[in-house]
Amino acid sequence: MLLRLAPWVLTGVLVLPLGAGLAMVMLPAFGYLPALGGETFHLGAWRALWERPGLSRSVLLSFSTGLTTTFISLVCVVLFLAAVRGSWLDRALHRMVSPLLAIPHAAVAFGLAFLIAPSGLLVRWASPGLTGWERPPDLLIVQDPWGLSLMAGLILKEVPFLLLMSLAVLPQLAPEQRVNMARSLGYHPTIGWLKSVFPVLYPLIRLPIYAVIAYATSVVDMAIILGPTLPPTLSVSILQWFNDPNLDRRFMASAGALLQLGVTLAALATWWLGEQIVKRLGQHWLVNGSRRRGAFAVAFSGRFLLGLTTLTALAAMVGLAIFSLAGFWRFPDALPVTMTFNHWQRVLPSATTPLVNTLVVGVTATLIAAVLVIACLENEARHQLTPKRAMWLLYLPLLVPQVAFLFGLVVAAESLGIRPQRSLVVAGHLLFVVPYLYLSLSEAYRRLDPRWAQLAHSLGASRWHTFWRIRLPLLLAPLLTACAVSLAVSIGQYLPTLLLGGGRVATITTEAVAMASGGNRRLIGVLALLQALLPFIGFALALLLPRLIWAKRAAMRGAA
Amino acid sequence: MTATYPLRIDNVTITLNQALLLQVDDTIAPGEVLTVMGPSGSGKSTLLAYIAGFLAPAFSARGGVWLGERNLLTLPAEARGIGLLFQDPLLFPHLSVGGNLRFGLPRHTPHKSQQVAQALAQVGLADFEHRDPATLSGGQKARVALMRLLLSKPQAVLLDEPFSKLDTALRQEMRTLVFSQLRDAGLPTLLVTHDHADARAAGGTVIELG
């Protein structure tokens, strides 16, 4: 039966392009690419790569950015989770998480840049009163050589991701029960959480953490906007070499892509070593009987750090809005003297094509992914299969750096006679959309009471009848949410759109990032805000539609 | 009423990891009730799953299940004509009360609306057709679930502790209603329960497990 093939198709859609992409990066890295005249294997590309000035700095930058941001983000999330006791502040922060996650990386990066730049909002608000500056200070804050602003931008996106991943698995650990048990033994709740819940939580969020490391070591769009320029991070350098008019540079770019894979693997290995060390040292701390030490510091810093990231992200979005509406605005003024819709009117006509492209690609990829994922889950449900260990394959496209295999994928497609085009972009987006759609839908699908389907069968309904009339309606709300997540992921994609579209499939994201070097803040503000707003339409629909459809069914409302 | 046949459970054994859970060999005549009693974990719900066609892959089972001359084990669950009543009424939350009953009716039934209205009136729920199941009381839900089962014209019925979640007063009333309706329809019925009062109300053979 066709449905039985679903898991194989799903795996194929993810693994085949990945494998082809990696293979077609590996061959040119060692000199072999007949299309460009590389007929023999040699190490020329590596020698050229090694001689690049600033290479070691690029590598170090990528490596350290990835590890530092992941560590800081994880600390923020863990301290916050240890601190929360369900107060209104905690609940408010909780609710802010998913919207923050929906904002694309590029929009957050632009928002942060507008906030912290020498002529950005923070300096304006503090000047001249606190700083005495009448003119923007001559400081390199955005794109600083140490990558600090890049790290800040990454942390703003990683914290909500890790928090949401933790919140998704926490209920199965019954944290209240564990903390209450610890409290009855005299532990402060915060310390009790760290000692009794965190050690079991960590293994459950390990894969998402590894995905964050892989992403942060190889990010491109954020690094173009916030990262250093001389030299840029390794991933941005690779993109530059690949786009170099001198086609010979492609060999070096391929070698660079392999090096990127190595850097990411090295970062993952380093993290793993760190895990082992913390585990060793932590064993003693877990059972040393200390019940209250550090409780206040944890409780305070947990809330403070998460509040800070949330506020910064919010302020960044407000900053985008102000800049997109700003008319005349002298430097130390806190706000523009006049507000105008001129920039919107100027951008919107030319933004129609990118908007249409963004939506067509996003909706198509989401629909294909939804059909594949549902087929896979339905097959699992019908044959009462338990999820296979092979499901970690789903994470593969999130663990392999995009720069490491997307170039190869373009080469592989071209060798099959497929030119970069919109359908190729859709196929590329599938790689990143499918894992998220699967992760957000599978829990709901598996949690659905199997008796619903059994009952329907016992009433004479066939399998398909049961699927359409019972299972799908009951799962409508989580399905729409999963689709909104998938749409948001697609909207935010920069590198796959750029490469697989051959630079000709313009989306809101590629347009916004392309303007980064131009520096017209007002126009960037409009585009970045548009980019940030699009995912919200999806989430709003996912929230609204079930409420409308089930307006007369009390038990179906709020059952997401 | 369609002709009904006896349900024959022919030397059925169910094992989990090579350990024998239960063994049943019995025939239930039309209109009769066979009660299987046992503590939780004795495998009595697994027996129902085997007969209805939902046995989880972890279990293995042997033996025949026959409805008259029809071998049920070769049929998919939806073609076996076996009706189920669970602990919970499990009214589909996205359908109205009437929609739930219609879901039970076979596809080409004549006078559907009339049958639905009649079924509701029969259990004192006339005019409930357009109600949201979430607004019904526990007893009302249980009655709708029973009528949905009967409208689907099953050939035999399996009851999985159907009264255990009702409060005491309602329980006695539902026992009387369910058993009288099933007897009138002439359906062979298999009841699993751990409540002796259920077994007494059913009034048939009792098998004790565990």
Coordinates of C-alpha atoms in Angstrom, one line a residue, chain A residues 383-385 449 451-463 465-466 469-471 473-474 550 552-557, chain B residues 54-57 77-78 82-84 86-96 99 103-104 130-134 148-149 152:
Chain A
H383 CA 0.0 -0.1 12.1
Q384 CA 0.5 0.8 15.8
L385 CA 4.2 1.3 15.2
D449 CA -6.6 8.7 21.9
R451 CA -10.0 4.7 20.9
W452 CA -11.4 7.4 18.6
A453 CA -10.3 5.5 15.5
Q454 CA -11.2 2.1 17.0
L455 CA -14.7 3.4 17.8
A456 CA -15.1 4.7 14.2
H457 CA -14.0 1.4 12.8
S458 CA -16.4 -0.5 15.1
L459 CA -19.2 1.7 13.7
G460 CA -18.2 0.5 10.2
A461 CA -16.1 3.5 9.0
S462 CA -13.2 2.5 6.7
R463 CA -9.7 3.7 7.4
H465 CA -13.3 7.6 6.1
T466 CA -12.0 7.6 9.7
R469 CA -14.0 12.5 9.2
I470 CA -12.4 11.8 12.6
R471 CA -8.6 12.1 12.9
P473 CA -10.9 17.3 12.3
L474 CA -9.7 16.3 15.8
W550 CA -15.5 25.0 16.1
K552 CA -20.3 25.7 18.5
R553 CA -18.2 22.9 19.8
A554 CA -17.0 23.6 23.4
A555 CA -14.7 20.6 23.7
M556 CA -12.8 21.5 20.5
R557 CA -11.8 25.1 21.5
Chain B
F54 CA -7.1 -3.8 17.3
L55 CA -4.6 -6.0 19.0
A56 CA -1.4 -4.1 19.7
P57 CA 1.7 -5.7 18.1
A77 CA -12.0 -4.1 12.0
E78 CA -14.5 -2.0 10.1
I82 CA -18.6 -5.7 16.2
G83 CA -19.8 -2.7 18.2
L84 CA -17.9 -1.3 21.1
F86 CA -16.0 2.0 26.3
Q87 CA -15.7 3.4 29.9
D88 CA -16.0 6.9 28.4
P89 CA -18.9 7.7 26.0
L90 CA -16.4 9.1 23.5
L91 CA -18.9 11.2 21.5
F92 CA -16.9 12.8 18.7
P93 CA -16.4 16.4 20.0
H94 CA -16.4 18.0 16.5
L95 CA -19.8 16.6 15.6
S96 CA -23.3 17.5 16.9
G99 CA -23.9 14.0 13.7
F103 CA -21.8 8.7 11.8
G104 CA -23.0 5.3 13.2
H130 CA -28.3 19.9 17.2
R131 CA -26.7 20.1 20.6
D132 CA -23.0 20.2 21.2
P133 CA -22.0 16.9 22.9
A134 CA -19.9 18.9 25.4
R148 CA -25.0 5.4 18.1
L149 CA -23.8 1.8 18.7
S152 CA -24.6 1.1 13.3

